[in-house]
Coordinates of C-alpha atoms in Angstrom, one line a residue:
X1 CA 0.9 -22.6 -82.8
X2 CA -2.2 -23.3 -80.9
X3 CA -0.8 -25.4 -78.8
X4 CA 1.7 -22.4 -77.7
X5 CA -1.1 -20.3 -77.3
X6 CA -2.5 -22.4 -74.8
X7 CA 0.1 -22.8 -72.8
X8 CA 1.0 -19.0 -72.6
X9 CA -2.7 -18.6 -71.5
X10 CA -2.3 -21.4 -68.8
X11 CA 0.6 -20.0 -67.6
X12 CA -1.2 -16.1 -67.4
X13 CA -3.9 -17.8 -65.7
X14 CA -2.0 -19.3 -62.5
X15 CA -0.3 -15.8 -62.1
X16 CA -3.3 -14.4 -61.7
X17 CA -4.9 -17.0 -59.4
X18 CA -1.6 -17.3 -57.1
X19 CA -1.6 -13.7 -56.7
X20 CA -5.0 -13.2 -55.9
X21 CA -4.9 -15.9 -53.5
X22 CA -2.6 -14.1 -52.1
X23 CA -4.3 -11.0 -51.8
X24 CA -7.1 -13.2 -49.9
X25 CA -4.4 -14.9 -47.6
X26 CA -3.4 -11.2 -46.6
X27 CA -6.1 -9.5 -46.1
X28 CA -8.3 -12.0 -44.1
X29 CA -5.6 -12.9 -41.7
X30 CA -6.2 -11.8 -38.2
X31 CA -3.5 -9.8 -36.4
X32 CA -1.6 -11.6 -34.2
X33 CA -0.7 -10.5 -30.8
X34 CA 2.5 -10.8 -29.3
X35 CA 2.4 -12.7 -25.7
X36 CA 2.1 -10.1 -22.7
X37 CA 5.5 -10.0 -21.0
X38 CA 5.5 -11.6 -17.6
X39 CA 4.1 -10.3 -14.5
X40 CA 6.3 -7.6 -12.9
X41 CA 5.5 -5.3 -9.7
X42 CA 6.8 -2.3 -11.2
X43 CA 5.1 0.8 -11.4
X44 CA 2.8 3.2 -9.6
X45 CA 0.1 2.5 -7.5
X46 CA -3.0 4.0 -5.4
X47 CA -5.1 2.0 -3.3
X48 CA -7.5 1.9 0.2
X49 CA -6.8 0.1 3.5
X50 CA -9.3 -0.7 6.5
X51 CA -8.3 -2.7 9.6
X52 CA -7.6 -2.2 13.4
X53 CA -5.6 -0.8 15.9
X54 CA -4.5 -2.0 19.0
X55 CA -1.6 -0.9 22.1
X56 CA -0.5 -0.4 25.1
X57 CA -0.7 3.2 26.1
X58 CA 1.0 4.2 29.7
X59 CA 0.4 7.5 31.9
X60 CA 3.2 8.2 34.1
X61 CA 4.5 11.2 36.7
X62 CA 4.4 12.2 40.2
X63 CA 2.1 10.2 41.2
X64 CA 2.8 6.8 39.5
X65 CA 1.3 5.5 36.3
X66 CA -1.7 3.9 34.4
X67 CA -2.0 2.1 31.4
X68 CA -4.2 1.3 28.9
X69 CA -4.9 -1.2 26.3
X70 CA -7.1 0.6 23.5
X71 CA -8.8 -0.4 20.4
X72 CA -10.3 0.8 17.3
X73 CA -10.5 1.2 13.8
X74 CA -8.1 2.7 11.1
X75 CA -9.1 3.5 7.9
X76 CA -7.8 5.5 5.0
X77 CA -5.8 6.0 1.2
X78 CA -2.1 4.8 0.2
X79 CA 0.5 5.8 -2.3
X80 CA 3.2 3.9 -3.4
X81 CA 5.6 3.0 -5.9
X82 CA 7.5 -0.7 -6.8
X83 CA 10.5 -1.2 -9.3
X84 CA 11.2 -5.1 -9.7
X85 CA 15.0 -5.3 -10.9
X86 CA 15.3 -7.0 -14.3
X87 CA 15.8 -10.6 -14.4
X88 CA 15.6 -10.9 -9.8
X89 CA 12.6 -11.4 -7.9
X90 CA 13.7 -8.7 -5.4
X91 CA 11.3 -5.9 -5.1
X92 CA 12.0 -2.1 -3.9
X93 CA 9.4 0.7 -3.4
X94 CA 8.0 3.3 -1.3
X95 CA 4.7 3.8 0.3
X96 CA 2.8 6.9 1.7
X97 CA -0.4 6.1 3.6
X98 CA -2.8 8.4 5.8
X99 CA -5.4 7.0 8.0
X100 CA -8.5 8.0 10.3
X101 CA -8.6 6.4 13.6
X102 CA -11.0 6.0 16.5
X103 CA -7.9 4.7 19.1
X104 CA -8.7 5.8 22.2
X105 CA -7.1 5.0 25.6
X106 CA -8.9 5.1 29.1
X107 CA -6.4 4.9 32.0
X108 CA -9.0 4.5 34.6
X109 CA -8.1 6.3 38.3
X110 CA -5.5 6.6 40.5
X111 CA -6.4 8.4 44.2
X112 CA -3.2 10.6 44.7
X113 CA -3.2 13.7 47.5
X114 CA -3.6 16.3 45.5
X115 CA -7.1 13.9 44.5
X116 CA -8.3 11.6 42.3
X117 CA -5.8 11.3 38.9
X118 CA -8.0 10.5 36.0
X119 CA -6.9 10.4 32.5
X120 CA -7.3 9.6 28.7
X121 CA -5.8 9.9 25.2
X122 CA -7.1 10.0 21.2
X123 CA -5.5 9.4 18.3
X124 CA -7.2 11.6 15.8
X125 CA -5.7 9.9 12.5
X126 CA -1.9 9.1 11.8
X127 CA 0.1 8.5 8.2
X128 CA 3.7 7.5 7.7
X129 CA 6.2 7.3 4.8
X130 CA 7.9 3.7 4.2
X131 CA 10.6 2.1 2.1
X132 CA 9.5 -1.2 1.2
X133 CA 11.4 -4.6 0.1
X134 CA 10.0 -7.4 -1.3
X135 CA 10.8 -10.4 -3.0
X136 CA 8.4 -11.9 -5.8
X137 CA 6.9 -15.0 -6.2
X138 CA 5.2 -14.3 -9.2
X139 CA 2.2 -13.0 -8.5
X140 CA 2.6 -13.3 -4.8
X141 CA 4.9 -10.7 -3.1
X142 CA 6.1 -10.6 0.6
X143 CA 7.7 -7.8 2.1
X144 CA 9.0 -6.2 5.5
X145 CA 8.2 -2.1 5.6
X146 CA 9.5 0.7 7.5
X147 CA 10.6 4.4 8.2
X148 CA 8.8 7.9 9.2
X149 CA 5.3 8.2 11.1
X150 CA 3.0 11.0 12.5
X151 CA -0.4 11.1 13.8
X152 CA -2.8 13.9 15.8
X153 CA -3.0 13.0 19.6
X154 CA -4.9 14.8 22.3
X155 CA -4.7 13.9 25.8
X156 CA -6.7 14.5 28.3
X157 CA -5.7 14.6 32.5
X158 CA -7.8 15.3 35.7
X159 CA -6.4 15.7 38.8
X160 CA -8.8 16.3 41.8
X161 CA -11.6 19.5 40.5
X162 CA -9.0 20.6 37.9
X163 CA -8.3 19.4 33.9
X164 CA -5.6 19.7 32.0
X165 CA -5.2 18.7 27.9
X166 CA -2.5 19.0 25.4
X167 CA -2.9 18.1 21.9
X168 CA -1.1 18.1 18.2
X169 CA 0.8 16.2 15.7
X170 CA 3.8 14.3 16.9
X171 CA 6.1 12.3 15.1
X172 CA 7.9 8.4 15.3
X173 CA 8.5 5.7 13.8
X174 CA 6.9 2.2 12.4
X175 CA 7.9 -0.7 10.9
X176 CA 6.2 -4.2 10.1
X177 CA 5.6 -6.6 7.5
X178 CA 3.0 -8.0 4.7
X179 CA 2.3 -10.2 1.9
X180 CA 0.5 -8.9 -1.6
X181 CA -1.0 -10.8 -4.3
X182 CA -2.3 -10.2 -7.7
X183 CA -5.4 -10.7 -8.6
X184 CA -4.9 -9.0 -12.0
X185 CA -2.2 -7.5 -13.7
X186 CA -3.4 -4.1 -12.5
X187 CA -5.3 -5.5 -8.9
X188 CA -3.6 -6.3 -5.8
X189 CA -4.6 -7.3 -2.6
X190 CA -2.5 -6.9 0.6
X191 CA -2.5 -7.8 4.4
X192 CA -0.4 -6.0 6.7
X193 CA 0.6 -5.4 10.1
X194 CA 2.2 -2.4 11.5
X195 CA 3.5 -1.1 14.9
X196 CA 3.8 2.5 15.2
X197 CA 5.4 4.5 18.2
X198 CA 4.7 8.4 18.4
X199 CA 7.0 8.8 21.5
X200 CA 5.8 10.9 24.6
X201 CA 3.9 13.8 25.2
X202 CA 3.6 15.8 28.6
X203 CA 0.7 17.4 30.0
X204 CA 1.6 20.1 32.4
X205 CA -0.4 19.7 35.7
X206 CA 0.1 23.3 37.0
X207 CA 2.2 23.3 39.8
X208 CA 2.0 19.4 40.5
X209 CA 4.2 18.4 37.5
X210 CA 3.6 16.6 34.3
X211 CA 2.1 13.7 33.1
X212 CA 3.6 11.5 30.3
X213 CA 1.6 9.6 27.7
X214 CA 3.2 7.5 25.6
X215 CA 1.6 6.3 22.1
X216 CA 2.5 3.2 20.9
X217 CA -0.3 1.2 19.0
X218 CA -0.1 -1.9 17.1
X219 CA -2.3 -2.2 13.3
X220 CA -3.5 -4.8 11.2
X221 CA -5.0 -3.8 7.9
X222 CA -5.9 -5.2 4.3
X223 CA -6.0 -3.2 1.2
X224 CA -6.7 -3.1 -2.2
X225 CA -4.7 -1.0 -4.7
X226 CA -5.1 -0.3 -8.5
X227 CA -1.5 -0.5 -10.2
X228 CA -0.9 1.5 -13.6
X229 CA 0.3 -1.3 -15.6
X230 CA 4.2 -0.3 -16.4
X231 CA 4.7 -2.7 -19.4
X232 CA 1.8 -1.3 -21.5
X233 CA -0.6 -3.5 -23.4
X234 CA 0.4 -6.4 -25.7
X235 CA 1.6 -4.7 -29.4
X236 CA -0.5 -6.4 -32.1
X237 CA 1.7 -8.1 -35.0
X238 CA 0.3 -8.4 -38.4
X239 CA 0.9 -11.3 -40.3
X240 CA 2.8 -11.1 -43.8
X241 CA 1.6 -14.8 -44.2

């Protein structure tokens, strides 16, 4: 009889001290995190670009032509988004950028009859909207770029004692190329060249004519932009263990 007793007590005992046990097990386990999914470019992004801007600029009419080869700085904000389609390393976005420049183009003179033709042009600032197409490395993306540009020009034209100017926003194109990298799964760094051409603007000359300038420029830039992480942040698992 005792010996029955005993063992029913034995018995109790190791229920109690596996379950508790397992209460300890439980509760002092830490959460494990499931592994961040792998790097992908998709998502939004905002970032800053600085760099330089270089071209050949021509003034042409009546009286023959001048040209120019300017240089400044460009500076500004972009906007873009990437998708990276599932399971490819090919890459497809859009980009919005708008930068300040100091471009300016000095033709020099030109002695005409009508008197000595002087001349000069500014680019104010100039943006553009792009499609972009990538293909990933990883971390490392390289990409070609293209589609709408505008910019603020204002030219200015003297001919003999008189002046002349015209000014405003025209429109063109640009295309170019780049490579992006990762630092981080939200920072990324870029280099990028650009040419952009904003076609021709006139600049009447009173009874003598027009003028033509013609901006074309050439840019080369870095950037860093600030991605908003598409994927989320790794989703903590707790252990039942």
């Amino acid at each position: 009889m005792v010996r029955s007793g005993l063992l029913a007590f034995s018995a109790v005992l190791a229920l109690v001290a596996g379950a508790r046990a397992a209460d300890l097990t439980s509760a002092s386990a830490p959460a494990i995190y499931a592994a961040p999914p792998a790097f992908s470019w998709t998502g939004f992004y905002l970032g800053a670009t600085a760099g330089g801007a270089f071209g050949g600029q021509t003034l042409s009419g009546p009286y023959g032509g001048l040209s120019a080869n300017p240089a400044g700085f460009a500076g500004g904000g972009e906007a873009g988004f990437n998708y990276q389609f599932p399971a490819s390393s090919v890459v497809l976005g859009g980009e919005t950028d708008f930068q300040g420049s100091t471009l300016r183009a000095d033709y020099g003179s030109l002695a005409t009859p009508a008197g000595v033709l002087t001349g000069s042009s500014q680019l104010d600032w100039w943006g553009s909207a792009r499609a972009r197409l990538g293909l990933s490395f990883g971390n490392v993306l390289p990409f070609v770029t293209g589609g709408f540009a505008y910019g603020d020009t204002h030219n200015q034209i003297a001919l003999g004692p008189d002046s002349f100017s015209t000014g405003g926003v025209h429109t063109g194109w640009t295309a170019g190329a780049g490579v992006e990298y990762a630092l981080t799964r939200n920072l990324t760094a870029k280099a990028e060249y650009l040419y952009t051409d904003l076609g021709t603007a006139a600049t009447q000359l009173g009874g003598d004519g027009a003028e033509h300038t013609h901006a074309a420029f050439h840019a080369v830039r870095a950037g860093l932009n600030w991605k908003f992480d598409w994927n989320g942040a790794p989703v903590p698992i707790n252990s039942k263990y």
